[in-house]
Short mmCIF file of C-alpha atoms in Angstrom, two decimals:
data_model
loop_
_atom_site.label_atom_id
_atom_site.label_comp_id
_atom_site.label_asym_id
_atom_site.label_seq_id
_atom_site.Cartn_x
_atom_site.Cartn_y
_atom_site.Cartn_z
CA UNK A 1 -43.32 -136.98 -30.29
CA UNK A 2 -43.86 -140.15 -28.29
CA UNK A 3 -42.82 -140.70 -24.70
CA UNK A 4 -39.94 -142.88 -25.87
CA UNK A 5 -38.48 -139.88 -27.72
CA UNK A 6 -38.19 -137.65 -24.64
CA UNK A 7 -34.70 -136.20 -24.44
CA UNK A 8 -33.00 -135.23 -21.21
CA UNK A 9 -29.50 -133.88 -20.69
CA UNK A 10 -26.86 -136.47 -19.86
CA UNK A 11 -25.43 -136.35 -16.34
CA UNK A 12 -22.73 -138.92 -17.06
CA UNK A 13 -19.27 -138.76 -15.61
CA UNK A 14 -16.37 -139.23 -18.05
CA UNK A 15 -15.77 -142.90 -18.86
CA UNK A 16 -12.37 -144.56 -18.32
CA UNK A 17 -10.39 -143.79 -21.46
CA UNK A 18 -6.90 -144.26 -22.81
CA UNK A 19 -4.08 -142.23 -21.32
CA UNK A 20 -2.30 -139.67 -23.53
CA UNK A 21 0.33 -141.43 -25.59
CA UNK A 22 3.76 -140.13 -26.49
CA UNK A 23 3.55 -138.53 -29.90
CA UNK A 24 5.66 -140.47 -32.38
CA UNK A 25 6.96 -139.48 -35.80
CA UNK A 26 6.92 -143.15 -36.84
CA UNK A 27 4.55 -143.93 -39.75
CA UNK A 28 1.54 -146.10 -39.04
CA UNK A 29 0.92 -149.35 -40.90
CA UNK A 30 -2.82 -148.68 -40.47
CA UNK A 31 -4.23 -147.24 -43.66
CA UNK A 32 -1.44 -148.46 -45.93
CA UNK A 33 -2.47 -150.52 -48.93
CA UNK A 34 -0.83 -153.94 -49.26
CA UNK A 35 1.50 -152.48 -51.88
CA UNK A 36 2.47 -149.58 -49.63
CA UNK A 37 3.00 -151.88 -46.68
CA UNK A 38 5.20 -154.18 -48.77
CA UNK A 39 7.30 -151.24 -49.99
CA UNK A 40 7.69 -149.95 -46.41
CA UNK A 41 8.89 -153.35 -45.19
CA UNK A 42 11.29 -153.71 -48.09
CA UNK A 43 12.78 -150.31 -47.31
CA UNK A 44 13.53 -151.56 -43.77
CA UNK A 45 15.37 -154.64 -45.05
CA UNK A 46 12.74 -157.37 -45.29
CA UNK A 47 13.73 -159.78 -48.07
CA UNK A 48 11.73 -159.75 -51.29
CA UNK A 49 10.73 -163.39 -50.90
CA UNK A 50 9.24 -162.66 -47.48
CA UNK A 51 7.28 -159.51 -48.34
CA UNK A 52 4.00 -161.15 -49.39
CA UNK A 53 3.95 -163.44 -46.35
CA UNK A 54 4.81 -160.64 -43.91
CA UNK A 55 2.16 -158.31 -45.35
CA UNK A 56 -0.42 -161.10 -45.02
CA UNK A 57 0.59 -161.66 -41.38
CA UNK A 58 0.40 -157.98 -40.50
CA UNK A 59 -2.90 -157.50 -42.34
CA UNK A 60 -4.44 -160.33 -40.32
CA UNK A 61 -3.15 -159.09 -36.98
CA UNK A 62 -4.19 -155.46 -37.60
CA UNK A 63 -7.58 -155.93 -39.25
CA UNK A 64 -8.81 -159.40 -38.22
CA UNK A 65 -7.35 -159.73 -34.72
CA UNK A 66 -7.38 -156.00 -34.03
CA UNK A 67 -4.08 -155.78 -32.15
CA UNK A 68 -2.54 -152.40 -31.39
CA UNK A 69 0.82 -153.68 -30.11
CA UNK A 70 3.40 -155.48 -32.22
CA UNK A 71 4.33 -157.68 -29.22
CA UNK A 72 0.87 -159.31 -29.47
CA UNK A 73 1.74 -160.78 -32.88
CA UNK A 74 2.49 -164.29 -31.66
CA UNK A 75 3.56 -165.86 -34.97
CA UNK A 76 5.97 -163.04 -35.87
CA UNK A 77 9.60 -163.53 -34.85
CA UNK A 78 11.04 -161.44 -32.03
CA UNK A 79 13.59 -159.82 -34.35
CA UNK A 80 10.84 -158.86 -36.77
CA UNK A 81 8.71 -157.43 -33.96
CA UNK A 82 11.64 -155.35 -32.72
CA UNK A 83 12.19 -153.98 -36.22
CA UNK A 84 8.49 -153.12 -36.54
CA UNK A 85 8.48 -151.35 -33.15
CA UNK A 86 11.57 -149.36 -34.10
CA UNK A 87 10.17 -148.05 -37.37
CA UNK A 88 6.36 -148.20 -37.35
CA UNK A 89 3.30 -147.88 -35.14
CA UNK A 90 -0.19 -149.39 -35.00
CA UNK A 91 -1.30 -147.39 -31.97
CA UNK A 92 -4.80 -146.02 -31.62
CA UNK A 93 -5.57 -142.31 -31.24
CA UNK A 94 -5.94 -140.89 -27.75
CA UNK A 95 -9.50 -140.89 -26.39
CA UNK A 96 -9.98 -137.46 -24.86
CA UNK A 97 -13.56 -138.14 -23.79
CA UNK A 98 -16.13 -140.89 -24.13
CA UNK A 99 -19.80 -140.07 -23.55
CA UNK A 100 -22.86 -142.32 -23.54
CA UNK A 101 -26.30 -140.88 -24.21
CA UNK A 102 -29.46 -141.78 -22.34
CA UNK A 103 -30.48 -143.75 -25.45
CA UNK A 104 -27.22 -145.74 -25.62
CA UNK A 105 -25.58 -143.70 -28.36
CA UNK A 106 -21.85 -143.39 -27.73
CA UNK A 107 -19.58 -140.50 -28.75
CA UNK A 108 -15.78 -140.44 -28.73
CA UNK A 109 -13.64 -137.34 -28.90
CA UNK A 110 -10.34 -138.50 -30.42
CA UNK A 111 -6.99 -136.74 -30.60
CA UNK A 112 -4.52 -137.49 -33.40
CA UNK A 113 -0.83 -136.54 -33.28
CA UNK A 114 0.60 -133.75 -35.44
CA UNK A 115 1.31 -134.30 -39.13
CA UNK A 116 4.45 -132.60 -40.40
CA UNK A 117 4.65 -129.10 -38.99
CA UNK A 118 1.02 -129.18 -37.86
CA UNK A 119 -0.47 -129.60 -34.41
CA UNK A 120 -2.54 -132.34 -32.76
CA UNK A 121 -6.14 -132.36 -34.01
CA UNK A 122 -9.40 -133.71 -32.61
CA UNK A 123 -12.46 -135.26 -34.22
CA UNK A 124 -15.64 -136.95 -33.04
CA UNK A 125 -17.03 -140.38 -33.93
CA UNK A 126 -20.46 -141.71 -32.95
CA UNK A 127 -21.73 -145.28 -32.44
CA UNK A 128 -25.47 -145.91 -32.64
CA UNK A 129 -26.67 -149.29 -31.29
CA UNK A 130 -29.92 -150.55 -32.82
CA UNK A 131 -31.78 -153.82 -32.76
CA UNK A 132 -29.89 -156.24 -34.98
CA UNK A 133 -27.10 -153.86 -35.95
CA UNK A 134 -24.70 -151.16 -34.82
CA UNK A 135 -23.76 -148.16 -36.94
CA UNK A 136 -20.56 -146.14 -36.63
CA UNK A 137 -20.57 -142.55 -37.94
CA UNK A 138 -17.04 -141.66 -39.08
CA UNK A 139 -15.43 -138.26 -39.71
CA UNK A 140 -13.36 -137.50 -42.80
CA UNK A 141 -12.07 -134.01 -41.99
CA UNK A 142 -11.23 -131.86 -38.98
CA UNK A 143 -13.93 -129.23 -39.22
CA UNK A 144 -15.72 -128.52 -42.49
CA UNK A 145 -15.53 -125.97 -45.30
CA UNK A 146 -19.15 -126.17 -46.45
CA UNK A 147 -20.79 -123.86 -43.86
CA UNK A 148 -24.26 -125.40 -44.15
CA UNK A 149 -26.36 -122.97 -42.14
CA UNK A 150 -28.25 -125.57 -40.06
CA UNK A 151 -25.20 -127.70 -39.17
CA UNK A 152 -23.13 -127.28 -36.00
CA UNK A 153 -20.05 -128.85 -37.61
CA UNK A 154 -20.20 -126.21 -40.33
CA UNK A 155 -19.49 -123.51 -37.74
CA UNK A 156 -16.02 -124.97 -37.17
CA UNK A 157 -13.47 -123.95 -39.76
CA UNK A 158 -11.71 -126.63 -41.77
CA UNK A 159 -8.36 -127.50 -40.21
CA UNK A 160 -7.24 -130.35 -42.47
CA UNK A 161 -8.20 -133.60 -44.14
CA UNK A 162 -7.85 -136.83 -42.18
CA UNK A 163 -5.48 -139.47 -43.51
CA UNK A 164 -6.61 -142.99 -44.43
CA UNK A 165 -5.00 -144.13 -41.16
CA UNK A 166 -7.02 -141.63 -39.11
CA UNK A 167 -10.27 -142.58 -40.84
CA UNK A 168 -9.69 -146.31 -40.30
CA UNK A 169 -8.48 -145.77 -36.73
CA UNK A 170 -11.95 -144.52 -35.79
CA UNK A 171 -13.35 -147.91 -36.82
CA UNK A 172 -10.61 -149.90 -35.10
CA UNK A 173 -10.97 -147.92 -31.88
CA UNK A 174 -14.75 -148.36 -31.85
CA UNK A 175 -14.34 -152.11 -32.25
CA UNK A 176 -11.80 -152.05 -29.41
CA UNK A 177 -14.18 -150.23 -27.08
CA UNK A 178 -17.08 -152.50 -27.97
CA UNK A 179 -15.15 -155.76 -27.52
CA UNK A 180 -15.77 -156.42 -31.21
CA UNK A 181 -12.55 -158.21 -32.17
CA UNK A 182 -12.08 -162.01 -31.79
CA UNK A 183 -11.21 -163.19 -28.27
CA UNK A 184 -11.32 -159.62 -27.02
CA UNK A 185 -13.43 -158.22 -24.23
CA UNK A 186 -14.52 -154.64 -23.77
CA UNK A 187 -12.23 -152.59 -21.49
CA UNK A 188 -13.19 -152.31 -17.84
CA UNK A 189 -15.74 -149.57 -17.28
CA UNK A 190 -17.21 -149.72 -20.79
CA UNK A 191 -21.01 -149.66 -20.85
CA UNK A 192 -22.22 -152.23 -23.37
CA UNK A 193 -25.51 -151.96 -25.25
CA UNK A 194 -27.78 -154.94 -24.58
CA UNK A 195 -28.11 -155.79 -28.28
CA UNK A 196 -26.43 -155.02 -31.57
CA UNK A 197 -23.14 -154.06 -29.98
CA UNK A 198 -20.95 -154.93 -32.98
CA UNK A 199 -20.12 -152.41 -35.69
CA UNK A 200 -22.03 -153.89 -38.62
CA UNK A 201 -22.51 -150.67 -40.62
CA UNK A 202 -20.42 -147.56 -41.15
CA UNK A 203 -21.51 -144.20 -42.50
CA UNK A 204 -19.24 -141.40 -43.68
CA UNK A 205 -21.53 -138.81 -42.13
CA UNK A 206 -19.34 -137.37 -39.38
CA UNK A 207 -17.32 -134.17 -39.52
CA UNK A 208 -16.37 -132.94 -42.97
CA UNK A 209 -17.22 -133.54 -46.63
CA UNK A 210 -15.86 -136.98 -47.63
CA UNK A 211 -15.61 -136.14 -51.33
CA UNK A 212 -13.28 -133.23 -50.60
CA UNK A 213 -10.92 -135.88 -49.18
CA UNK A 214 -11.55 -138.46 -51.89
CA UNK A 215 -8.22 -140.34 -52.01
CA UNK A 216 -7.93 -140.95 -48.26
CA UNK A 217 -11.60 -141.89 -47.96
CA UNK A 218 -11.27 -144.27 -50.92
CA UNK A 219 -8.23 -146.02 -49.43
CA UNK A 220 -9.85 -146.33 -46.00
CA UNK A 221 -13.16 -147.70 -47.31
CA UNK A 222 -11.48 -150.22 -49.62
CA UNK A 223 -9.49 -151.52 -46.65
CA UNK A 224 -12.64 -151.59 -44.49
CA UNK A 225 -14.40 -153.70 -47.14
CA UNK A 226 -11.42 -155.98 -47.84
CA UNK A 227 -12.56 -159.60 -47.51
CA UNK A 228 -9.33 -160.67 -45.79
CA UNK A 229 -9.52 -157.99 -43.11
CA UNK A 230 -12.34 -155.97 -41.61
CA UNK A 231 -14.61 -157.48 -44.27
CA UNK A 232 -17.52 -155.03 -44.15
CA UNK A 233 -19.93 -155.46 -47.06
CA UNK A 234 -20.02 -152.45 -49.38
CA UNK A 235 -23.81 -152.63 -49.02
CA UNK A 236 -23.26 -151.75 -45.35
CA UNK A 237 -21.02 -148.75 -46.04
CA UNK A 238 -22.68 -145.44 -46.91
CA UNK A 239 -20.87 -142.30 -48.03
CA UNK A 240 -22.78 -139.05 -47.59
CA UNK A 241 -22.00 -135.98 -49.67
CA UNK A 242 -23.50 -132.50 -49.81
CA UNK A 243 -23.14 -132.64 -53.57
CA UNK A 244 -19.55 -132.63 -54.85
CA UNK A 245 -20.76 -133.57 -58.32
CA UNK A 246 -17.45 -134.40 -60.06
CA UNK A 247 -16.58 -137.02 -57.44
CA UNK A 248 -20.00 -138.72 -57.21
CA UNK A 249 -19.49 -140.90 -60.28
CA UNK A 250 -15.95 -141.78 -59.12
CA UNK A 251 -17.39 -142.90 -55.79
CA UNK A 252 -19.56 -145.52 -57.47
CA UNK A 253 -16.91 -146.56 -59.97
CA UNK A 254 -13.83 -146.67 -57.71
CA UNK A 255 -15.25 -147.37 -54.22
CA UNK A 256 -18.62 -148.99 -54.92
CA UNK A 257 -20.34 -148.14 -51.64
CA UNK A 258 -23.87 -146.90 -51.03
CA UNK A 259 -24.48 -143.20 -51.67
CA UNK A 260 -26.37 -140.65 -49.59
CA UNK A 261 -27.07 -137.05 -50.61
CA UNK A 262 -27.55 -134.26 -48.06
CA UNK A 263 -30.38 -132.59 -49.96
CA UNK A 264 -32.53 -130.54 -47.55
CA UNK A 265 -34.21 -128.34 -50.19
CA UNK A 266 -35.91 -128.76 -53.57
CA UNK A 267 -35.34 -125.23 -54.92
CA UNK A 268 -31.97 -123.76 -55.83
CA UNK A 269 -32.63 -120.46 -54.04
CA UNK A 270 -33.34 -122.18 -50.72
CA UNK A 271 -30.61 -124.79 -51.11
CA UNK A 272 -28.10 -122.02 -51.90
CA UNK A 273 -28.80 -120.71 -48.39
CA UNK A 274 -28.98 -124.05 -46.54
CA UNK A 275 -26.21 -125.90 -48.43
CA UNK A 276 -23.97 -123.28 -50.07
CA UNK A 277 -22.14 -125.80 -52.28
CA UNK A 278 -25.36 -125.72 -54.33
CA UNK A 279 -24.16 -122.40 -55.82
CA UNK A 280 -21.32 -124.35 -57.45
CA UNK A 281 -23.23 -127.55 -58.24
CA UNK A 282 -26.96 -126.71 -58.54
CA UNK A 283 -29.76 -129.22 -58.25
CA UNK A 284 -29.97 -130.17 -61.94
CA UNK A 285 -26.27 -131.10 -62.04
CA UNK A 286 -26.62 -132.98 -58.75
CA UNK A 287 -29.65 -134.97 -59.93
CA UNK A 288 -27.95 -135.80 -63.25
CA UNK A 289 -24.97 -137.18 -61.30
CA UNK A 290 -27.29 -139.26 -59.14
CA UNK A 291 -29.05 -140.74 -62.18
CA UNK A 292 -25.66 -141.73 -63.59
CA UNK A 293 -24.40 -143.32 -60.33
CA UNK A 294 -22.83 -146.70 -61.20
CA UNK A 295 -24.82 -149.71 -60.02
CA UNK A 296 -27.95 -147.69 -59.27
CA UNK A 297 -31.01 -149.94 -58.99
CA UNK A 298 -33.99 -150.63 -56.74
CA UNK A 299 -31.68 -152.86 -54.72
CA UNK A 300 -29.02 -150.14 -54.52
CA UNK A 301 -31.04 -146.99 -53.97
CA UNK A 302 -29.60 -143.58 -53.22
CA UNK A 303 -30.57 -142.20 -49.82
CA UNK A 304 -31.61 -138.54 -49.78
CA UNK A 305 -31.26 -136.87 -46.38
CA UNK A 306 -33.75 -134.12 -45.66
CA UNK A 307 -33.58 -132.19 -42.38
CA UNK A 308 -36.97 -130.88 -41.29
CA UNK A 309 -36.81 -127.14 -40.54
CA UNK A 310 -39.94 -125.46 -39.22
CA UNK A 311 -41.39 -122.98 -41.70
CA UNK A 312 -38.40 -123.33 -44.02
CA UNK A 313 -38.63 -126.55 -46.05
CA UNK A 314 -41.44 -128.58 -44.48
CA UNK A 315 -44.56 -127.59 -46.45
CA UNK A 316 -46.58 -129.98 -48.61
CA UNK A 317 -45.45 -127.88 -51.59
CA UNK A 318 -41.89 -128.82 -50.67
CA UNK A 319 -42.95 -132.48 -50.50
CA UNK A 320 -44.48 -132.24 -53.98
CA UNK A 321 -41.30 -130.61 -55.27
CA UNK A 322 -39.24 -133.40 -53.76
CA UNK A 323 -41.23 -136.04 -55.64
CA UNK A 324 -40.73 -134.17 -58.92
CA UNK A 325 -37.03 -133.64 -58.28
CA UNK A 326 -36.31 -137.34 -57.67
CA UNK A 327 -38.41 -138.65 -60.54
CA UNK A 328 -36.71 -141.65 -62.14
CA UNK A 329 -34.12 -142.13 -59.37
CA UNK A 330 -34.39 -145.28 -57.21
CA UNK A 331 -34.39 -143.53 -53.87
CA UNK A 332 -35.13 -143.60 -50.17
CA UNK A 333 -35.79 -140.34 -48.35
CA UNK A 334 -34.62 -140.03 -44.75
CA UNK A 335 -36.54 -137.32 -42.93
CA UNK A 336 -34.36 -135.93 -40.14
CA UNK A 337 -35.93 -133.93 -37.31
CA UNK A 338 -33.64 -130.93 -36.85
CA UNK A 339 -31.20 -131.41 -33.99
CA UNK A 340 -30.71 -128.14 -32.08
CA UNK A 341 -27.37 -126.68 -31.05
CA UNK A 342 -26.39 -123.50 -29.17
CA UNK A 343 -26.70 -120.40 -31.32
CA UNK A 344 -28.85 -121.85 -34.08
CA UNK A 345 -31.72 -119.81 -35.50
CA UNK A 346 -33.61 -122.85 -36.78
CA UNK A 347 -36.33 -124.90 -35.11
CA UNK A 348 -37.40 -128.47 -35.69
CA UNK A 349 -40.65 -128.91 -37.62
CA UNK A 350 -43.66 -129.89 -35.54
CA UNK A 351 -43.99 -133.64 -35.27
CA UNK A 352 -47.46 -133.57 -36.84
CA UNK A 353 -46.06 -131.72 -39.86
CA UNK A 354 -43.19 -134.18 -40.22
CA UNK A 355 -45.67 -137.06 -40.26
CA UNK A 356 -47.84 -135.32 -42.89
CA UNK A 357 -44.73 -134.75 -45.02
CA UNK A 358 -43.74 -138.41 -44.65
CA UNK A 359 -47.24 -139.65 -45.50
CA UNK A 360 -47.24 -137.62 -48.72
CA UNK A 361 -43.85 -139.02 -49.77
CA UNK A 362 -44.94 -142.57 -48.91
CA UNK A 363 -48.13 -142.23 -50.93
CA UNK A 364 -46.00 -141.34 -53.96
CA UNK A 365 -44.17 -144.67 -53.66
CA UNK A 366 -40.98 -143.62 -51.86
CA UNK A 367 -39.85 -145.02 -48.53
CA UNK A 368 -39.53 -142.05 -46.19
CA UNK A 369 -38.63 -143.15 -42.67
CA UNK A 370 -38.44 -140.49 -39.98
CA UNK A 371 -35.05 -140.84 -38.35
CA UNK A 372 -35.38 -141.22 -34.59
CA UNK A 373 -33.23 -138.55 -32.93
CA UNK A 374 -30.28 -140.27 -31.22
CA UNK A 375 -27.69 -138.81 -28.87
CA UNK A 376 -29.08 -135.29 -28.78
CA UNK A 377 -28.25 -134.93 -25.09
CA UNK A 378 -24.53 -135.37 -25.76
CA UNK A 379 -24.52 -133.42 -29.06
CA UNK A 380 -23.97 -136.65 -30.99
CA UNK A 381 -26.94 -136.40 -33.35
CA UNK A 382 -26.88 -135.55 -37.04
CA UNK A 383 -25.39 -132.07 -37.58
CA UNK A 384 -24.22 -131.63 -33.98
CA UNK A 385 -20.60 -132.88 -34.12
CA UNK A 386 -17.83 -130.45 -33.30
CA UNK A 387 -14.36 -131.25 -31.99
CA UNK A 388 -12.93 -130.37 -28.58
CA UNK A 389 -10.77 -127.61 -30.02
CA UNK A 390 -14.06 -125.79 -30.65
CA UNK A 391 -15.97 -127.14 -27.63
CA UNK A 392 -18.71 -125.11 -25.99
CA UNK A 393 -17.92 -123.04 -22.97
CA UNK A 394 -19.60 -124.14 -19.75
CA UNK A 395 -22.18 -121.35 -19.99
CA UNK A 396 -23.10 -122.47 -23.51
CA UNK A 397 -23.46 -126.08 -22.39
CA UNK A 398 -25.74 -125.09 -19.50
CA UNK A 399 -27.83 -123.00 -21.87
CA UNK A 400 -28.10 -125.98 -24.22
CA UNK A 401 -29.25 -128.26 -21.40
CA UNK A 402 -31.86 -125.71 -20.33
CA UNK A 403 -33.12 -125.49 -23.91
CA UNK A 404 -33.46 -129.29 -24.15
CA UNK A 405 -35.43 -129.42 -20.90
CA UNK A 406 -37.71 -126.61 -22.05
CA UNK A 407 -38.37 -128.28 -25.39
CA UNK A 408 -38.70 -131.90 -24.32
CA UNK A 409 -39.18 -132.11 -20.57
CA UNK A 410 -37.09 -134.00 -18.03
CA UNK A 411 -37.59 -137.45 -16.51
#
């Protein structure tokens, strides 16, 4: 590992964040389709002949201008604004904590109000600034039901699916905090990356399995890619699944975004242990679904994510098996150095072994970049997310910091 990859624990104080908001039973316009928004306005007395125009106004203010207060909608009449305030909301979730890593990665712990008879829930979102782009990692569920043995998120039980509003709100809030809407500046106290501060890419790789929340994820991503709103290219949206085979084809057909597969093993016996959903959808079924993914081509390759676990899946025999497994699939293979978390029994592969593995894959004609670990010091890296309701005790956090110093040194 090079000197630039040295990880040290963050000593950051909490950033200025939003104050807790009064929980409101009012429905949010965020996450509604145009048809749903029109029906909601009609129910509150808006005339049929005005519906299309009003929906277009609201869509622009919410998704192009990024407002979170109806009073900011300058070309909407006062009476209309009062009606909207009385019956709807476009408020953002509460920011419980905002952390910034030594490498510029940013993590938000967000609290959403109760749904029905439920309770408030919390999720984490991560922003990764890179040269020329900025990527936001979005959660789709509170917790996760898949229990992948190497993943910190998998140790938190599934609480519930997120709604389309809650998924989209993560994107809107990130753009707020980064000053990424027109004529908007970042809030006072926000630390801005020097380059690539705007959210140009989003990945459904946060907490949860997106394809176990298909309908809400579909609605949110279609709104995110809507050309009259947030206008993200579908080529810049990636959905990652651990292998929910029946929904993979639907993802390509109905959403049309880029696909990533959390693979991590090339044999069913090992993958059954690392990614237990493999017992339901084994590798042959998963690979058949990948080969049938709509729009698959060299220009629209599937990304296969492969976490490097020392002595578990990192041998050259595993690399050979990987090449055989992916034969005939236009693919890119992301090699992910294992990101440690308190209580894990796994270790990251030695850097020399990761490079040998990557060289073998490259020589077979597949791109196999080694993902640079980002945000490890604030538990924001791949596989480390876990919401505040399951946050580490202070003793666990101190033990984690000591482990990071022992493994990587301190500046």
